[in-house]
Amino acid sequence: WAKAWGRLGDANCRQGEFKLAVANYREALSLEPSSGINDKLVHALKKVEEAEEAARRRRNEDRGKAEEKKGKSKSSQCSCM
């Protein structure tokens, strides 16, 4: 069964579903420890980390744009308001 879980993890990686791949590789390792599966798990974990970092950067950029937009709208208002 470990081989099937590992292959499922491989398919998840090819589809970009890295969190699911991590879960499937962990299941494979629980059934049969293997350095090959462990290497794939490490790779998938790195991909998850990269995706989360990219998402954080996008959120920070979006926040910065929103704050910049908010600041511009305030400065364009009449000072008596």
mmCIF file of C-alpha atoms in Angstrom:
data_model
loop_
_atom_site.group_PDB
_atom_site.id
_atom_site.type_symbol
_atom_site.label_atom_id
_atom_site.label_comp_id
_atom_site.label_asym_id
_atom_site.label_seq_id
_atom_site.Cartn_x
_atom_site.Cartn_y
_atom_site.Cartn_z
ATOM 1 C CA TRP A 1 0.000 0.000 0.000
ATOM 2 C CA ALA A 2 2.893 2.370 0.606
ATOM 3 C CA LYS A 3 3.732 2.383 -3.100
ATOM 4 C CA ALA A 4 0.158 3.415 -3.952
ATOM 5 C CA TRP A 5 0.235 6.295 -1.451
ATOM 6 C CA GLY A 6 3.587 7.391 -2.851
ATOM 7 C CA ARG A 7 2.270 7.342 -6.402
ATOM 8 C CA LEU A 8 -0.757 9.313 -5.320
ATOM 9 C CA GLY A 9 1.618 11.866 -3.791
ATOM 10 C CA ASP A 10 3.525 11.983 -7.091
ATOM 11 C CA ALA A 11 0.299 12.677 -8.971
ATOM 12 C CA ASN A 12 -0.612 15.417 -6.496
ATOM 13 C CA CYS A 13 2.782 17.061 -7.017
ATOM 14 C CA ARG A 14 2.397 16.993 -10.794
ATOM 15 C CA GLN A 15 -0.968 18.728 -10.381
ATOM 16 C CA GLY A 16 0.454 21.336 -8.010
ATOM 17 C CA GLU A 17 -1.526 20.017 -5.035
ATOM 18 C CA PHE A 18 1.435 20.054 -2.674
ATOM 19 C CA LYS A 19 -0.434 19.966 0.641
ATOM 20 C CA LEU A 20 -2.282 16.861 -0.471
ATOM 21 C CA ALA A 21 0.996 15.365 -1.719
ATOM 22 C CA VAL A 22 2.533 15.931 1.722
ATOM 23 C CA ALA A 23 -0.345 14.071 3.378
ATOM 24 C CA ASN A 24 -0.052 11.164 0.953
ATOM 25 C CA TYR A 25 3.728 10.929 1.257
ATOM 26 C CA ARG A 26 3.393 10.903 5.046
ATOM 27 C CA GLU A 27 0.899 8.065 4.781
ATOM 28 C CA ALA A 28 3.321 6.145 2.558
ATOM 29 C CA LEU A 29 6.139 6.700 5.041
ATOM 30 C CA SER A 30 3.997 5.504 7.936
ATOM 31 C CA LEU A 31 3.498 2.224 6.122
ATOM 32 C CA GLU A 32 7.014 1.782 4.775
ATOM 33 C CA PRO A 33 9.912 4.124 5.577
ATOM 34 C CA SER A 34 11.851 4.909 2.423
ATOM 35 C CA SER A 35 14.481 7.513 1.679
ATOM 36 C CA GLY A 36 12.977 8.017 -1.792
ATOM 37 C CA ILE A 37 9.581 8.907 -0.358
ATOM 38 C CA ASN A 38 11.245 11.025 2.305
ATOM 39 C CA ASP A 39 13.041 13.034 -0.403
ATOM 40 C CA LYS A 40 9.746 13.563 -2.210
ATOM 41 C CA LEU A 41 8.120 14.655 1.062
ATOM 42 C CA VAL A 42 10.868 17.228 1.630
ATOM 43 C CA HIS A 43 10.381 18.539 -1.913
ATOM 44 C CA ALA A 44 6.600 18.837 -1.454
ATOM 45 C CA LEU A 45 7.055 20.593 1.900
ATOM 46 C CA LYS A 46 9.367 23.131 0.247
ATOM 47 C CA LYS A 47 6.761 23.750 -2.445
ATOM 48 C CA VAL A 48 4.077 24.313 0.212
ATOM 49 C CA GLU A 49 6.371 26.778 1.974
ATOM 50 C CA GLU A 50 7.107 28.623 -1.290
ATOM 51 C CA ALA A 51 3.403 28.877 -2.107
ATOM 52 C CA GLU A 52 2.591 30.208 1.364
ATOM 53 C CA GLU A 53 5.393 32.783 1.129
ATOM 54 C CA ALA A 54 4.141 33.931 -2.285
ATOM 55 C CA ALA A 55 0.623 34.276 -0.873
ATOM 56 C CA ARG A 56 1.954 36.344 2.062
ATOM 57 C CA ARG A 57 3.814 38.630 -0.343
ATOM 58 C CA ARG A 58 0.670 39.112 -2.455
ATOM 59 C CA ARG A 59 -1.400 39.929 0.640
ATOM 60 C CA ASN A 60 1.186 42.456 1.804
ATOM 61 C CA GLU A 61 1.299 44.044 -1.641
ATOM 62 C CA ASP A 62 -2.497 44.225 -1.738
ATOM 63 C CA ARG A 63 -2.547 45.807 1.728
ATOM 64 C CA GLY A 64 0.047 48.346 0.660
ATOM 65 C CA LYS A 65 -1.949 49.242 -2.447
ATOM 66 C CA ALA A 66 -5.144 49.591 -0.401
ATOM 67 C CA GLU A 67 -3.426 51.846 2.138
ATOM 68 C CA GLU A 68 -1.881 53.906 -0.645
ATOM 69 C CA LYS A 69 -5.270 54.268 -2.308
ATOM 70 C CA LYS A 70 -6.844 55.213 1.018
ATOM 71 C CA GLY A 71 -4.164 57.853 1.593
ATOM 72 C CA LYS A 72 -4.711 59.354 -1.861
ATOM 73 C CA SER A 73 -8.451 59.620 -1.359
ATOM 74 C CA LYS A 74 -7.979 61.461 1.928
ATOM 75 C CA SER A 75 -5.527 63.934 0.434
ATOM 76 C CA SER A 76 -7.875 64.755 -2.421
ATOM 77 C CA GLN A 77 -10.633 65.828 -0.028
ATOM 78 C CA CYS A 78 -11.193 69.434 0.969
ATOM 79 C CA SER A 79 -9.494 70.284 4.266
ATOM 80 C CA CYS A 80 -12.761 71.553 5.696
ATOM 81 C CA MET A 81 -14.307 68.080 5.622
#
